Amino acid sequence: LPDMAGAPGVAGGKMRAVLEQVRRKVSKEQNTVVQVQNEGPVELKMRVFVANSTEAATVRKYIAEHPDQVPAPFVVLSKNLQMAVSYDPEKIDPSIASVADRLRKQIKTHAVKVLRESIGDGECSVSTLALRGHLGALAPTEAIMGVVGKRGVRIEADPDQADPGNRYIILPVKNKPTKEERPAGDAQKPAKASKSSLPKKAVGPAAARVTAAHLQAGGQG
């Protein structure tokens, strides 16, 4: 990926700074290797953003201003990957900042896993050329999301939590809350999470609550 200071149309200021941050700031969980059908492994420097974040908006703006740039420095794998977290409200309080941060990290890590597995799916027709940006910034999106969409499920949730008409990838909470994260009044140490202790249904009136997060994922060659 070239230095964004030399990219066409990036005059400087805030856009350049954000794009440079996207280019340089990489969490190890988002550096991954995908298996492309009939072609083999491809290393991707993936980024997962909340869809309404500054980073996502800046990348979208850059792509919109350079629709014909090939190879594209940024390649969109998913314009809007809808994720949801299933959790027990008696043990997890997402209004606590540390809890929200932990859930956010878990969602992003799971989003990378979903995209990696979807690209490697036998029904996914995406090519290495598309992932490397040689067919344009948006070339891989349709092929990947056609496979990802089959994993989604409809959820019953409060209107302010999620649109039940949409389909979401649901992630059960993996970690038990820390002492600081437990809801007020919960003095008991929560039991160690296990498969049997997770809710049988992703969403139920009393068993679990779902919080939806809309993510945008992109890869860099």
XYZ file of C-alpha atoms in Angstrom:
221
model
C 0.000 0.000 0.000
C 1.528 3.353 -1.025
C 2.025 6.257 1.341
C -1.279 8.174 1.216
C 0.636 11.464 1.077
C 1.392 10.617 -2.537
C -2.034 9.309 -3.460
C -3.959 11.287 -6.089
C -6.542 13.692 -4.730
C -5.288 13.608 -1.136
C -4.361 17.230 -0.649
C -3.573 16.960 3.032
C -5.260 17.826 6.266
C -7.763 15.624 7.979
C -8.403 13.147 5.127
C -4.714 12.364 4.711
C -4.248 11.977 8.469
C -7.188 9.573 8.774
C -6.125 7.511 5.760
C -2.581 7.290 7.089
C -3.957 6.097 10.418
C -6.041 3.458 8.631
C -2.932 2.381 6.741
C -0.616 2.213 9.722
C -2.787 1.327 12.725
C -3.259 -2.402 12.504
C -4.483 -4.731 15.221
C -2.951 -8.183 14.944
C -6.431 -9.769 14.956
C -7.242 -7.953 11.704
C -4.104 -9.134 9.881
C -5.239 -12.408 8.413
C -4.753 -14.970 5.659
C -7.707 -16.009 3.521
C -7.995 -19.042 1.270
C -9.200 -18.054 -2.202
C -10.915 -20.851 -4.097
C -8.647 -22.506 -6.699
C -5.919 -19.930 -6.044
C -4.562 -20.481 -2.539
C -3.742 -18.302 0.466
C -3.804 -14.488 0.319
C -2.576 -12.250 3.133
C -4.904 -9.359 3.936
C -4.427 -6.342 6.167
C -8.065 -6.086 7.075
C -9.744 -3.182 8.849
C -13.138 -3.341 10.551
C -14.841 -0.038 11.392
C -18.151 0.922 12.900
C -20.077 2.036 9.802
C -20.725 5.587 11.060
C -17.141 6.129 12.262
C -14.796 8.794 10.926
C -12.508 6.141 9.450
C -15.302 4.432 7.529
C -16.652 7.741 6.236
C -13.186 8.867 5.106
C -12.447 5.636 3.233
C -15.884 5.791 1.579
C -15.225 9.389 0.534
C -11.819 8.549 -0.912
C -13.248 5.630 -2.919
C -16.150 7.766 -4.181
C -13.692 10.425 -5.367
C -11.464 7.830 -7.087
C -13.899 5.247 -8.539
C -11.588 4.227 -11.393
C -8.300 4.001 -9.479
C -6.549 0.686 -10.211
C -5.031 -0.859 -8.279
C -7.223 0.525 -5.531
C -5.353 1.230 -2.255
C -8.486 0.330 -0.293
C -10.802 -2.558 -1.182
C -14.247 -2.875 0.399
C -15.158 -6.388 1.501
C -18.444 -5.385 3.142
C -20.229 -2.039 2.998
C -22.433 -2.886 5.964
C -21.843 -6.072 7.926
C -24.602 -6.309 10.515
C -23.471 -7.905 13.765
C -25.282 -8.481 17.050
C -24.226 -9.575 20.533
C -26.291 -11.948 22.634
C -25.769 -11.458 26.374
C -27.364 -12.069 29.744
C -28.441 -8.657 31.143
C -28.174 -10.028 34.683
C -24.410 -10.465 34.217
C -23.484 -7.980 31.492
C -24.148 -4.234 31.538
C -23.099 -2.661 28.192
C -23.695 0.836 29.565
C -20.382 0.412 31.432
C -17.616 1.782 29.192
C -15.212 -1.127 29.766
C -17.948 -3.643 28.945
C -18.920 -1.806 25.766
C -15.267 -1.677 24.717
C -14.821 -5.408 25.333
C -17.964 -6.263 23.358
C -16.875 -3.973 20.530
C -13.512 -5.750 20.281
C -15.204 -9.157 20.307
C -17.548 -8.096 17.511
C -14.670 -6.862 15.345
C -12.665 -10.039 15.916
C -15.695 -12.153 15.031
C -16.338 -10.034 11.920
C -12.830 -10.857 10.671
C -13.514 -14.563 11.257
C -16.839 -14.375 9.388
C -15.263 -12.626 6.403
C -12.270 -14.977 6.328
C -14.504 -18.047 6.359
C -16.868 -16.555 3.777
C -14.031 -15.792 1.349
C -12.847 -19.394 1.715
C -16.331 -20.783 1.153
C -16.749 -22.902 -1.973
C -19.612 -20.682 -3.122
C -17.552 -17.481 -2.972
C -16.306 -16.455 -6.423
C -13.981 -13.642 -5.328
C -10.504 -13.709 -6.886
C -7.049 -12.697 -5.693
C -7.014 -9.921 -8.301
C -10.212 -8.495 -6.814
C -8.865 -8.682 -3.250
C -5.662 -6.927 -4.351
C -7.594 -4.016 -5.842
C -6.799 -4.725 -9.500
C -10.501 -4.776 -10.402
C -11.438 -1.673 -8.441
C -12.293 -0.866 -4.840
C -15.767 -2.434 -4.818
C -15.129 -5.548 -6.923
C -15.086 -8.127 -4.068
C -18.137 -6.854 -2.187
C -20.996 -8.602 -3.963
C -19.349 -12.040 -4.095
C -18.383 -11.960 -0.410
C -21.635 -10.567 0.942
C -23.645 -13.107 -1.039
C -22.041 -15.783 1.140
C -22.055 -13.775 4.382
C -25.765 -13.065 3.993
C -26.589 -16.745 4.336
C -25.203 -16.707 7.882
C -27.528 -13.949 9.048
C -30.670 -14.505 11.089
C -33.613 -12.294 11.978
C -33.776 -11.204 15.604
C -36.559 -10.075 17.887
C -35.380 -7.013 19.766
C -36.489 -3.647 21.015
C -36.875 -1.053 18.238
C -34.015 1.004 19.631
C -31.693 -1.984 19.596
C -32.077 -3.366 16.077
C -34.396 -3.508 13.106
C -36.015 -6.986 13.263
C -36.451 -6.882 9.501
C -32.681 -7.077 9.033
C -30.512 -10.157 9.279
C -27.642 -10.229 11.746
C -24.588 -12.324 12.503
C -25.040 -13.080 16.216
C -22.086 -13.421 18.555
C -22.583 -14.922 22.042
C -20.504 -13.181 24.702
C -17.347 -15.185 25.341
C -15.945 -13.656 28.511
C -17.457 -13.390 31.954
C -17.611 -9.834 33.321
C -14.906 -8.530 35.602
C -15.745 -7.302 39.103
C -15.900 -3.708 37.830
C -18.183 -4.700 34.949
C -20.877 -6.474 36.940
C -24.224 -4.701 37.161
C -24.862 -2.814 40.392
C -26.115 -5.052 43.188
C -24.624 -8.202 41.730
C -22.377 -9.348 44.558
C -22.158 -12.962 43.464
C -19.292 -14.230 41.374
C -20.725 -15.298 38.014
C -20.348 -18.903 37.009
C -17.681 -19.748 34.444
C -19.154 -19.554 30.984
C -19.635 -22.818 29.166
C -21.629 -24.050 26.212
C -24.355 -25.307 28.516
C -24.610 -21.974 30.344
C -25.087 -19.893 27.182
C -28.651 -19.034 26.202
C -30.302 -21.759 24.132
C -31.811 -19.077 21.922
C -29.878 -16.158 20.554
C -32.670 -13.869 21.682
C -35.403 -14.484 24.215
C -37.691 -12.352 26.370
C -35.717 -13.031 29.531
C -32.723 -15.137 28.517
C -30.689 -12.664 26.506
C -30.603 -9.259 24.932
C -29.168 -8.327 21.554
C -27.236 -5.197 20.719
C -26.584 -4.577 17.047
C -23.476 -2.995 15.573
C -23.151 -2.025 11.929
C -19.614 -2.560 10.669
C -17.774 -1.754 7.484
C -14.862 -4.004 6.594
C -12.126 -3.315 4.112
C -8.895 -4.969 3.057
C -5.559 -3.639 1.895
C -3.145 -5.431 -0.358
